[in-house]
Coordinates of C-alpha atoms in Angstrom, one line a residue:
Chain A
X1 CA 146.7 156.0 66.2
X2 CA 146.9 153.7 69.2
X3 CA 149.1 156.2 71.0
X4 CA 146.5 158.9 70.4
X5 CA 143.7 156.7 71.7
X6 CA 145.8 155.8 74.7
X7 CA 146.1 159.5 75.6
X8 CA 142.4 159.9 75.0
X9 CA 141.7 157.0 77.4
X10 CA 143.9 158.7 80.0
X11 CA 142.1 162.1 79.5
X12 CA 138.7 160.5 79.8
X13 CA 139.7 158.7 83.0
X14 CA 141.2 161.8 84.4
X15 CA 138.2 163.9 83.6
X16 CA 135.9 161.2 85.0
X17 CA 137.8 161.0 88.3
X18 CA 137.8 164.8 88.6
X19 CA 134.1 164.9 88.2
X20 CA 133.6 162.1 90.7
X21 CA 135.5 164.1 93.3
X22 CA 133.2 167.1 93.0
X23 CA 130.4 167.5 95.5
X24 CA 127.5 167.6 93.0
X25 CA 125.6 164.4 92.2
X26 CA 125.0 165.5 88.6
X27 CA 128.7 165.8 88.0
X28 CA 129.0 162.3 89.6
X29 CA 126.7 160.9 86.9
X30 CA 128.8 162.5 84.2
X31 CA 132.0 161.3 85.8
X32 CA 130.7 157.7 85.9
X33 CA 129.6 158.0 82.2
X34 CA 133.1 159.3 81.2
X35 CA 134.8 156.5 83.1
X36 CA 132.7 153.9 81.4
X37 CA 133.5 155.4 78.0
X38 CA 137.2 155.4 78.9
X39 CA 137.1 151.7 79.8
X40 CA 135.3 150.8 76.6
X41 CA 137.8 152.7 74.5
X42 CA 140.6 151.1 76.5
X43 CA 139.3 147.6 75.8
X44 CA 138.8 148.4 72.2
X45 CA 142.3 149.9 71.8
X46 CA 144.2 147.2 73.6
X47 CA 142.5 144.6 71.4
X48 CA 144.6 146.0 68.5
X49 CA 143.5 148.5 65.8
X50 CA 143.0 147.0 62.4
X51 CA 141.7 148.9 59.4
X52 CA 139.4 147.6 56.7
X53 CA 140.0 143.9 57.4
X54 CA 136.8 142.4 58.9
X55 CA 137.0 138.9 60.3
X56 CA 134.9 137.4 57.5
X57 CA 135.8 134.1 55.9
X58 CA 135.9 134.3 52.1
X59 CA 133.7 131.8 50.3
X60 CA 136.5 129.5 49.2
X61 CA 138.6 129.7 52.4
X62 CA 138.5 128.1 55.8
X63 CA 139.8 130.9 57.9
X64 CA 139.5 134.7 57.7
X65 CA 142.4 136.5 55.9
X66 CA 145.6 137.1 57.8
X67 CA 145.7 140.3 59.9
X68 CA 142.0 140.5 60.3
X69 CA 140.4 142.6 63.1
X70 CA 139.8 140.7 66.3
X71 CA 136.1 140.5 66.9
X72 CA 136.2 139.6 70.5
X73 CA 137.2 143.1 72.0
X74 CA 134.4 144.5 69.9
X75 CA 131.9 142.0 71.3
X76 CA 133.2 142.7 74.8
X77 CA 132.7 146.5 74.3
X78 CA 129.2 146.0 72.9
X79 CA 128.2 144.0 76.0
X80 CA 129.9 146.5 78.2
X81 CA 128.1 149.4 76.5
X82 CA 124.7 147.7 77.0
X83 CA 125.5 147.0 80.7
X84 CA 126.9 150.5 81.2
X85 CA 123.8 152.0 79.7
X86 CA 121.5 150.1 82.0
X87 CA 123.6 151.0 85.1
X88 CA 123.8 154.6 84.1
X89 CA 120.0 154.8 83.6
X90 CA 119.6 153.3 87.1
X91 CA 122.0 155.8 88.5
X92 CA 120.1 158.7 87.0
X93 CA 116.9 157.5 88.5
X94 CA 118.6 156.9 91.8
X95 CA 120.1 160.4 91.8
X96 CA 116.7 161.9 91.1
X97 CA 115.2 160.0 94.1
X98 CA 118.1 160.9 96.3
X99 CA 117.7 164.6 95.5
X100 CA 114.0 164.3 96.1
X101 CA 114.3 162.5 99.4
X102 CA 117.3 164.3 100.8
X103 CA 116.5 167.7 99.3
X104 CA 120.1 168.2 98.2
X105 CA 122.6 167.1 95.6
X106 CA 125.6 168.0 97.7
X107 CA 127.5 164.7 98.5
X108 CA 129.0 166.4 101.6
X109 CA 125.6 166.6 103.3
X110 CA 124.9 162.9 102.9
X111 CA 126.7 161.8 106.0
X112 CA 123.5 161.6 108.1
X113 CA 123.9 157.8 108.4
X114 CA 127.6 157.7 109.1
X115 CA 127.4 159.1 112.7
Chain B
X1 CA 128.5 116.5 79.4
X2 CA 125.9 117.3 82.1
X3 CA 123.9 120.5 82.5
X4 CA 124.6 120.5 86.2
X5 CA 127.1 123.4 86.3
X6 CA 124.4 125.6 84.7
X7 CA 121.7 124.8 87.3
X8 CA 122.9 127.4 89.8
X9 CA 122.3 130.1 87.2
X10 CA 119.2 128.6 85.5
X11 CA 117.2 128.0 88.8
X12 CA 117.3 131.6 90.1
X13 CA 116.9 133.1 86.7
X14 CA 113.7 131.1 86.0
X15 CA 112.5 131.9 89.5
X16 CA 113.1 135.6 88.8
X17 CA 111.2 135.3 85.4
X18 CA 108.3 133.5 87.1
X19 CA 108.1 136.1 89.9
X20 CA 108.1 138.9 87.4
X21 CA 105.2 137.1 85.6
X22 CA 103.3 136.9 88.9
X23 CA 104.0 140.6 89.6
X24 CA 100.5 141.4 91.1
X25 CA 100.2 138.2 93.1
X26 CA 102.4 138.4 96.2
X27 CA 101.4 135.0 97.6
X28 CA 102.6 133.4 94.4
X29 CA 105.9 135.4 94.5
X30 CA 106.5 134.4 98.1
X31 CA 105.9 130.7 97.2
X32 CA 108.3 131.0 94.2
X33 CA 110.7 132.9 96.6
X34 CA 111.0 129.9 98.9
X35 CA 110.9 127.3 96.2
X36 CA 113.4 129.1 93.9
X37 CA 116.0 129.6 96.7
X38 CA 115.3 126.0 97.9
X39 CA 116.1 124.9 94.3
X40 CA 119.4 126.8 94.4
X41 CA 120.3 125.0 97.6
X42 CA 119.4 121.7 96.0
X43 CA 121.6 122.6 93.0
X44 CA 124.4 123.4 95.4
X45 CA 124.0 120.0 97.2
X46 CA 123.9 118.2 93.8
X47 CA 127.1 120.0 92.7
X48 CA 128.9 119.3 95.9
X49 CA 127.9 115.6 95.7
X50 CA 129.5 115.4 92.3
X51 CA 132.6 117.5 93.0
X52 CA 133.4 116.6 96.6
X53 CA 135.7 113.9 95.3
X54 CA 137.9 116.4 93.5
X55 CA 136.3 116.3 90.0
X56 CA 135.9 119.5 88.0
X57 CA 132.6 119.6 86.1
X58 CA 132.9 121.6 82.9
X59 CA 130.1 122.7 80.6
X60 CA 131.1 124.4 77.4
X61 CA 128.0 126.5 76.8
X62 CA 126.6 126.0 73.3
X63 CA 129.1 123.2 72.6
X64 CA 131.8 125.6 71.6
X65 CA 135.3 124.6 72.5
X66 CA 137.0 126.5 75.3
X67 CA 138.7 129.3 73.3
X68 CA 135.6 130.2 71.3
X69 CA 132.8 129.9 73.7
X70 CA 132.1 130.5 77.4
X71 CA 132.7 127.6 79.7
X72 CA 131.0 127.1 83.0
X73 CA 133.1 125.1 85.5
X74 CA 132.3 123.9 89.0
X75 CA 135.0 122.6 91.3
X76 CA 134.7 121.8 95.0
X77 CA 135.1 125.5 95.9
X78 CA 132.4 126.6 93.5
X79 CA 130.1 123.9 94.8
X80 CA 130.6 124.9 98.4
X81 CA 129.9 128.5 97.5
X82 CA 126.7 127.7 95.5
X83 CA 125.5 125.6 98.4
X84 CA 126.0 128.4 100.8
X85 CA 124.4 130.9 98.5
X86 CA 121.3 128.6 98.3
X87 CA 121.2 128.2 102.0
X88 CA 121.4 131.9 102.7
X89 CA 118.9 132.6 99.9
X90 CA 116.4 130.2 101.4
X91 CA 117.0 131.5 105.0
X92 CA 116.4 135.1 103.8
X93 CA 113.4 134.2 101.6
X94 CA 111.7 132.7 104.6
X95 CA 112.7 135.5 106.9
X96 CA 111.5 138.1 104.4
X97 CA 108.0 136.6 104.5
X98 CA 107.6 138.3 107.9
X99 CA 110.3 141.0 107.8
X100 CA 110.0 142.8 104.5
X101 CA 106.9 145.0 104.3
X102 CA 104.2 144.9 101.8
X103 CA 105.1 147.9 99.6
X104 CA 108.6 146.6 99.2
X105 CA 107.3 143.1 98.2
X106 CA 104.9 144.8 95.8
X107 CA 107.8 146.6 94.1
X108 CA 109.7 143.4 93.4
X109 CA 111.7 142.3 96.4
X110 CA 111.5 138.6 95.5
X111 CA 112.3 138.8 91.7
X112 CA 115.3 141.0 92.4
X113 CA 116.5 138.7 95.2
X114 CA 116.5 135.9 92.6
X115 CA 118.3 138.0 90.1
X116 CA 120.9 138.9 92.6
X117 CA 121.4 135.2 93.6
X118 CA 121.7 134.4 89.9
X119 CA 124.5 136.9 89.6
X120 CA 126.2 135.5 92.8
X121 CA 125.9 131.9 91.7
X122 CA 127.0 132.8 88.1
X123 CA 130.2 134.3 89.5
X124 CA 130.9 131.1 91.3
X125 CA 130.5 128.7 88.4
X126 CA 131.9 130.7 85.5
X127 CA 135.3 129.9 84.0
X128 CA 135.5 133.0 81.8
X129 CA 136.9 136.3 83.0
X130 CA 134.5 138.5 81.0
X131 CA 131.6 136.3 81.9
X132 CA 132.5 136.8 85.5
X133 CA 132.3 140.6 84.9
X134 CA 128.8 140.1 83.5
X135 CA 127.6 138.1 86.5
X136 CA 129.1 140.7 88.8
X137 CA 126.9 143.3 87.0
X138 CA 123.8 141.1 87.2
X139 CA 124.5 140.7 91.0
X140 CA 125.1 144.5 91.3
X141 CA 121.9 145.5 89.5
X142 CA 119.8 143.2 91.7
X143 CA 121.6 144.5 94.8
X144 CA 121.1 148.1 93.8
X145 CA 117.4 147.7 93.6
X146 CA 117.2 145.7 96.8
X147 CA 119.3 148.3 98.6
X148 CA 117.2 151.3 97.4
X149 CA 113.8 149.6 97.6
X150 CA 111.6 151.5 100.0
X151 CA 113.4 154.8 99.5
X152 CA 114.0 155.9 103.1
X153 CA 116.4 158.7 103.7
X154 CA 119.2 156.6 105.1
X155 CA 118.8 154.1 102.3
X156 CA 119.1 156.7 99.7
X157 CA 122.3 158.1 101.1
X158 CA 123.7 154.6 101.5
X159 CA 122.6 153.5 98.1
X160 CA 124.4 156.4 96.5
X161 CA 127.7 155.5 98.0
X162 CA 127.2 151.8 97.3
X163 CA 126.3 152.4 93.6
X164 CA 129.2 154.8 93.0
X165 CA 131.9 152.7 94.6
X166 CA 130.7 149.5 92.9
X167 CA 130.5 151.1 89.5
X168 CA 134.1 152.2 89.9
X169 CA 135.0 148.7 90.9
X170 CA 133.3 147.3 87.9
X171 CA 135.0 149.8 85.6
X172 CA 138.3 148.6 86.9
X173 CA 137.3 144.9 86.5
X174 CA 136.3 145.5 82.9
X175 CA 139.5 147.3 82.2
X176 CA 141.4 144.4 83.7
X177 CA 139.5 141.9 81.7
X178 CA 140.0 143.8 78.5
X179 CA 143.8 144.2 79.0
X180 CA 143.9 140.5 80.0
X181 CA 142.5 139.6 76.7
X182 CA 144.9 141.9 74.9
X183 CA 147.8 140.2 76.7
X184 CA 146.7 136.6 76.5
X185 CA 144.2 136.6 73.6
X186 CA 141.8 134.4 75.6
X187 CA 139.3 134.8 78.4
X188 CA 138.9 131.2 79.4
X189 CA 140.4 131.1 82.9
X190 CA 142.2 127.8 82.3
X191 CA 143.9 129.1 79.1
X192 CA 144.6 132.4 80.7
X193 CA 146.3 130.6 83.6
X194 CA 148.6 128.6 81.2
X195 CA 149.5 131.6 79.1
X196 CA 150.1 134.0 82.0
X197 CA 152.5 131.6 83.5
X198 CA 154.5 131.8 80.2
X199 CA 154.2 135.6 79.9
X200 CA 155.2 136.2 83.5
X201 CA 158.6 134.9 82.6
X202 CA 159.3 137.6 80.0
X203 CA 157.1 140.5 81.2
X204 CA 156.7 140.2 85.0
X205 CA 155.7 143.8 85.3
X206 CA 152.9 143.5 82.8
X207 CA 151.5 140.5 84.7
X208 CA 152.0 142.4 88.0
X209 CA 150.1 145.5 86.7
X210 CA 147.2 143.2 85.6
X211 CA 147.2 141.5 88.9
X212 CA 147.0 144.9 90.6
X213 CA 144.0 145.9 88.5
X214 CA 142.2 142.7 89.4
X215 CA 143.2 143.0 93.0
X216 CA 141.8 146.6 93.3
X217 CA 138.5 145.8 91.6
X218 CA 137.9 142.7 93.8
X219 CA 139.1 144.5 96.9
X220 CA 136.4 147.1 96.3
X221 CA 133.8 144.4 96.1
X222 CA 135.1 142.6 99.2
X223 CA 135.5 145.7 101.3
X224 CA 139.2 145.2 101.8
X225 CA 141.2 148.1 103.2
X226 CA 141.5 150.8 101.9
X227 CA 138.1 150.3 100.2
X228 CA 136.1 149.6 103.3
X229 CA 134.1 152.7 104.1
X230 CA 131.2 152.3 101.7
X231 CA 130.2 149.0 103.5
X232 CA 128.9 150.2 106.9
X233 CA 127.4 153.3 105.3
X234 CA 125.2 151.2 103.0
X235 CA 124.7 147.7 104.6
X236 CA 123.2 149.3 107.7
X237 CA 120.3 151.0 105.9
X238 CA 117.9 148.5 104.1
X239 CA 115.6 146.0 105.8
X240 CA 117.4 143.3 107.8
X241 CA 116.5 140.6 105.3
X242 CA 118.4 142.5 102.6
X243 CA 121.4 143.4 104.9
X244 CA 121.6 139.8 105.9
X245 CA 121.9 138.4 102.4
X246 CA 124.3 141.2 101.4
X247 CA 126.4 140.6 104.5
X248 CA 126.6 136.9 103.9
X249 CA 127.1 136.8 100.2
X250 CA 128.1 139.9 98.3
X251 CA 131.5 140.7 99.9
X252 CA 132.2 137.0 99.8
X253 CA 131.8 137.1 96.0
X254 CA 134.7 139.5 96.1
X255 CA 136.7 137.2 98.3
X256 CA 135.9 134.2 96.1
X257 CA 137.1 136.2 93.0
X258 CA 140.3 137.0 94.8
X259 CA 140.7 133.4 95.8
X260 CA 140.0 132.1 92.3
X261 CA 142.1 134.7 90.5
X262 CA 145.2 134.6 92.7
X263 CA 145.5 130.9 93.0
X264 CA 144.7 129.2 89.7
X265 CA 144.5 132.0 87.2
X266 CA 147.5 134.2 88.1
X267 CA 151.0 132.8 88.6
X268 CA 152.2 133.2 92.2
X269 CA 154.5 136.2 92.5
X270 CA 156.0 135.7 95.9
X271 CA 157.2 139.2 97.0
X272 CA 154.3 141.1 95.5
X273 CA 151.8 138.9 97.2
X274 CA 152.9 140.2 100.6
X275 CA 150.8 143.2 100.1
X276 CA 147.7 141.0 100.7
X277 CA 149.0 140.2 104.1
X278 CA 149.5 143.8 104.9
X279 CA 146.1 144.8 103.7
X280 CA 144.5 141.9 105.5
X281 CA 146.1 142.8 108.8
X282 CA 145.0 146.4 108.6
X283 CA 141.5 145.4 107.5
X284 CA 141.1 143.1 110.5
X285 CA 142.1 145.7 113.1
X286 CA 140.4 148.6 111.4
X287 CA 137.1 146.8 111.0
X288 CA 136.9 145.6 114.6
X289 CA 137.9 149.0 116.0
X290 CA 135.0 150.5 114.0
X291 CA 132.7 147.8 115.5
X292 CA 133.8 148.4 119.1
X293 CA 133.0 152.1 118.8
X294 CA 129.4 151.8 117.5
X295 CA 126.1 151.4 119.3
X296 CA 123.8 150.5 116.4
X297 CA 123.5 146.7 115.9
X298 CA 123.6 146.8 112.1
X299 CA 126.6 149.1 112.2
X300 CA 128.5 146.9 114.6
X301 CA 127.8 143.8 112.5
X302 CA 128.8 145.7 109.3
X303 CA 132.1 146.6 110.7
X304 CA 132.7 143.0 111.7
X305 CA 132.2 141.9 108.1
X306 CA 135.2 144.1 107.2
X307 CA 137.2 142.7 110.0
X308 CA 136.4 139.1 109.0
X309 CA 137.2 139.7 105.4
X310 CA 140.7 140.5 106.7
X311 CA 141.0 136.9 108.1
X312 CA 140.0 135.4 104.7
X313 CA 142.4 137.5 102.7
X314 CA 145.1 136.8 105.3
X315 CA 144.7 133.1 104.6
X316 CA 144.9 133.7 100.9
X317 CA 148.0 135.8 101.4
X318 CA 149.6 133.0 103.5
X319 CA 149.2 130.7 100.5
X320 CA 152.4 132.1 99.0
X321 CA 154.5 130.2 101.5
X322 CA 157.1 127.9 99.9
X323 CA 156.1 125.1 102.2
X324 CA 153.3 123.1 100.5
X325 CA 151.9 122.1 104.0
X326 CA 151.3 125.7 104.9
X327 CA 149.9 126.5 101.6
X328 CA 147.3 123.8 101.8
X329 CA 146.5 124.7 105.4
X330 CA 146.1 128.4 104.5
X331 CA 143.9 127.8 101.5
X332 CA 141.8 125.2 103.3
X333 CA 141.5 127.7 106.1
X334 CA 140.3 130.4 103.7
X335 CA 137.6 128.1 102.4
X336 CA 136.6 127.0 105.8
X337 CA 136.5 130.6 107.0
X338 CA 134.3 131.7 104.2
X339 CA 131.9 128.9 104.8
X340 CA 131.7 129.6 108.5
X341 CA 131.5 133.3 108.1
X342 CA 128.7 133.3 105.5
X343 CA 126.4 131.3 107.9
X344 CA 127.3 133.2 111.0
X345 CA 127.2 136.7 109.7
X346 CA 123.8 136.2 107.9
X347 CA 122.5 134.7 111.1
X348 CA 123.6 137.6 113.3
X349 CA 121.9 140.1 111.0
X350 CA 118.7 138.0 111.2
X351 CA 118.9 138.0 115.0
X352 CA 119.4 141.8 114.9
X353 CA 116.1 142.0 113.0
X354 CA 114.3 140.0 115.7
X355 CA 115.9 142.2 118.4
X356 CA 114.4 145.3 116.7
X357 CA 111.0 143.6 116.3
X358 CA 110.9 142.8 120.1
X359 CA 112.4 146.1 121.4
X360 CA 111.5 148.6 118.6
X361 CA 115.1 149.7 118.0
X362 CA 118.5 148.8 116.5
X363 CA 120.1 151.3 118.9
X364 CA 121.6 149.4 121.8
X365 CA 120.9 152.3 124.1
X366 CA 117.2 151.8 123.6
X367 CA 117.1 148.0 123.8
X368 CA 117.3 145.7 126.9
X369 CA 115.7 143.0 128.9
X370 CA 115.6 140.4 126.2
X371 CA 117.3 137.7 128.3
X372 CA 114.2 137.7 130.5
X373 CA 111.5 138.3 127.9
X374 CA 112.9 136.2 125.1
X375 CA 115.4 133.6 126.5
X376 CA 115.2 131.5 123.4
X377 CA 116.5 134.5 121.4
X378 CA 119.4 134.9 123.8
X379 CA 120.5 131.3 123.1
X380 CA 120.1 131.8 119.3
X381 CA 122.1 135.0 119.5
X382 CA 124.9 133.6 121.6
X383 CA 125.6 130.7 119.2
X384 CA 126.6 132.9 116.1
X385 CA 128.0 135.7 118.3
X386 CA 130.5 133.4 120.1
X387 CA 131.2 131.6 116.9
X388 CA 132.1 134.9 115.3
X389 CA 134.5 135.7 118.1
X390 CA 136.1 132.3 117.7
X391 CA 135.0 130.6 121.0
X392 CA 135.4 126.8 121.0
X393 CA 133.8 124.5 120.2
X394 CA 131.9 126.6 117.6
X395 CA 132.7 126.9 113.9
X396 CA 134.6 130.2 114.2
X397 CA 137.1 128.6 116.5
X398 CA 138.3 126.1 113.9
X399 CA 138.3 128.7 111.2
X400 CA 140.5 131.1 113.2
X401 CA 142.6 128.2 114.4
X402 CA 143.5 127.2 110.8
X403 CA 144.4 130.8 109.8
X404 CA 146.4 131.4 112.9
X405 CA 148.2 128.1 112.7
X406 CA 149.1 128.8 109.1
X407 CA 150.3 132.3 110.1
X408 CA 152.5 130.8 112.9
X409 CA 154.0 128.2 110.7
X410 CA 154.8 130.8 108.1
X411 CA 156.4 133.0 110.8
X412 CA 154.1 136.0 110.2
X413 CA 154.1 137.1 113.8
X414 CA 152.6 140.6 113.2
X415 CA 149.7 139.1 111.3
X416 CA 149.0 136.5 114.0
X417 CA 149.1 139.2 116.7
X418 CA 146.6 141.3 114.7
X419 CA 144.4 138.3 114.2
X420 CA 144.3 137.4 117.9
X421 CA 143.8 141.1 118.9
X422 CA 140.9 141.4 116.4
X423 CA 139.4 138.2 117.8
X424 CA 139.5 139.5 121.4
X425 CA 138.0 142.8 120.3
X426 CA 135.3 140.9 118.5
X427 CA 134.4 139.1 121.7
X428 CA 134.2 142.4 123.5
X429 CA 131.9 143.8 120.8
X430 CA 129.6 140.7 121.0
X431 CA 129.5 141.0 124.8
X432 CA 128.5 144.6 124.3
X433 CA 125.4 143.5 122.3
X434 CA 124.7 140.8 124.9
X435 CA 124.9 143.3 127.8
X436 CA 122.9 146.1 126.2
X437 CA 120.2 144.1 124.4
X438 CA 119.8 141.0 126.6
X439 CA 121.2 141.5 130.0
X440 CA 120.4 145.0 131.2
X441 CA 116.8 145.7 132.2
X442 CA 114.5 147.1 129.5
X443 CA 114.9 150.9 129.5
X444 CA 111.3 151.8 130.0
X445 CA 108.0 149.8 130.1
X446 CA 108.1 149.0 126.4
X447 CA 105.1 150.3 124.5
X448 CA 106.3 148.3 121.5
X449 CA 103.7 145.7 120.4
X450 CA 104.9 142.2 120.4
X451 CA 104.8 140.6 116.9
X452 CA 102.4 137.8 116.2
X453 CA 103.2 134.1 116.5
X454 CA 103.4 133.5 112.7
X455 CA 105.7 136.5 112.2
X456 CA 108.1 135.3 115.0
X457 CA 108.1 131.8 113.7
X458 CA 109.0 132.8 110.1
X459 CA 111.8 135.0 111.5
X460 CA 113.1 132.5 114.0
X461 CA 113.0 129.3 112.0
X462 CA 115.9 130.4 109.6
X463 CA 117.9 131.6 112.6
X464 CA 117.5 128.3 114.4
X465 CA 118.5 126.3 111.3
X466 CA 121.6 128.5 110.7
X467 CA 122.5 128.3 114.4
X468 CA 122.2 124.5 114.1
X469 CA 124.6 124.5 111.1
X470 CA 127.1 126.6 113.2
X471 CA 126.9 124.1 116.1
X472 CA 127.2 121.1 113.7
X473 CA 130.3 122.5 112.0
X474 CA 131.7 123.3 115.4
X475 CA 131.2 119.9 117.0
X476 CA 131.8 117.9 113.9
X477 CA 134.2 119.9 111.7
X478 CA 135.8 116.9 109.9
X479 CA 133.5 116.8 106.9
X480 CA 133.8 120.5 106.1
X481 CA 137.6 120.2 106.8
X482 CA 137.8 117.4 104.3
X483 CA 135.9 119.3 101.6
X484 CA 137.8 122.5 102.3
X485 CA 141.1 120.5 102.0
X486 CA 139.9 119.1 98.7
X487 CA 139.1 122.6 97.4
X488 CA 142.5 123.7 98.5
X489 CA 144.2 120.9 96.6
X490 CA 142.4 122.0 93.5
X491 CA 143.4 125.6 94.0
X492 CA 147.0 124.5 94.5
X493 CA 147.0 122.7 91.2
X494 CA 146.6 125.4 88.5
X495 CA 147.9 123.1 85.7
X496 CA 145.4 120.4 86.4
X497 CA 142.5 122.8 86.8
X498 CA 143.5 124.7 83.6
X499 CA 143.5 121.4 81.7
X500 CA 140.1 120.5 83.0
X501 CA 138.6 123.9 82.2
X502 CA 140.3 124.7 78.9
X503 CA 140.0 121.2 77.4
X504 CA 142.7 119.8 75.2
X505 CA 143.2 122.7 72.8
X506 CA 147.0 122.9 72.9

């Protein structure tokens, strides 16, 4: 399972980078979204995949049962999803404004300020 | 346990909250703007007073022990950085009273300035790798808004590049933090440091790959070669007050993260560290060449940021030397350089803003005659400009001297040559601004209206204060040298730092 997810992470990263390298701003948004998903999946996968063993302490015990799922990567991913969502929302609005102000969504024609 | 390490975060965050509450009342927002940044400066001073002796203040937030909770930790380096962030924040908040226009203020200039400062200061005091990522994002969101605020054509194009590059950098940082957790099962920097040192023995390549991920993401933030080109494209577009605080602080957060990560957190891997020297050398020369070829004041200054980042990273790269004397000199040099650079670079941008106010343009071809019409500004420009170029007895001279001495002792001749060449070209580029804006006669009878007294005072007071700081550091460098040396000692003692930050878990 981890191997499969690793390949998926790679595919997501690759697709994201491919979209970033296109000239259209809309594709750039999708590229950033794919990359942020790839990273979340990466963090989740490297944390170790455990099935059906939540890190809950049984009533009579002091520690959760052996081999429990590590909750930290999941907490990290949750935080990262929220942050990523906020950033993506901002990027969408920014792209809308950029297209409105510059009259184009072609990144190659945004070199006006680079001399 | 004192709350002091949390102050640099709490003060700007509450200032931001108060400013949002006073959304419609600009006068109140301006007052909070000055008071809040002043509070951050005070927090920095208090931190430095407590840590200047070499103590590490640690605050386990929520009372959780290191492995389970997030710890904030302030050592001498953190304190210096927070103090400088406060000073720059205050300078810019005062300057913005006159420089930032009304619509921009009405759309939240001050609250987002506080938010950004909270992110900057949070990055300086956190002792948790993932928490650092979160503070980076807080800083980024604030900076995104400040950069795009106003929505002019250039700004939009610049903001697009800035946002994209920084989001990619953040994605890499998050990947690195995630893999770091997978490898070490902890995010507390102190514990990470101890465990990575063990892991590096068995799996050097794993640690190397992790280091490369962190290096790439921080290099993007710092504007290190080959990730430089977003910087002049975006920093030269917003109002000067925004450019100035970006120029002073944001890239330096990247440098701080490099400095923190590759001294106390990652074990030193001698051969692989040499890449830092190579990148630093290229960055120095490339940045200064870009500056020499430009004629727009903000562009010139932006390229100089890149070039100066090269010096700081070079100093970090020199800290791999086997000789402890050189290591200490190099790291103290890096800290001294960062402190000097933040003050000088912010100040130069602020001066650039006054030049535009008086002549109507940032374009050197259309400026002129200021030596006659505003001799006081000429003096205020020359202080940071000559300091940037490293002319004695100003602060930049000592900073460059330390880095170059460390380079000479380590036998890195090429790097020293690059540093000296970049210094000379910096001088040429500063002389160019002097000639074009101050010395040559005004191009035509300027129809530009002279700004009012109050405006000029609000813009000049921060410049004068920062220039005074530059002169003081230059004439009386010993206190800063001592503090920088203390910070270097802490950075050279990963075990002691890790023990302070992680507590006695093991």
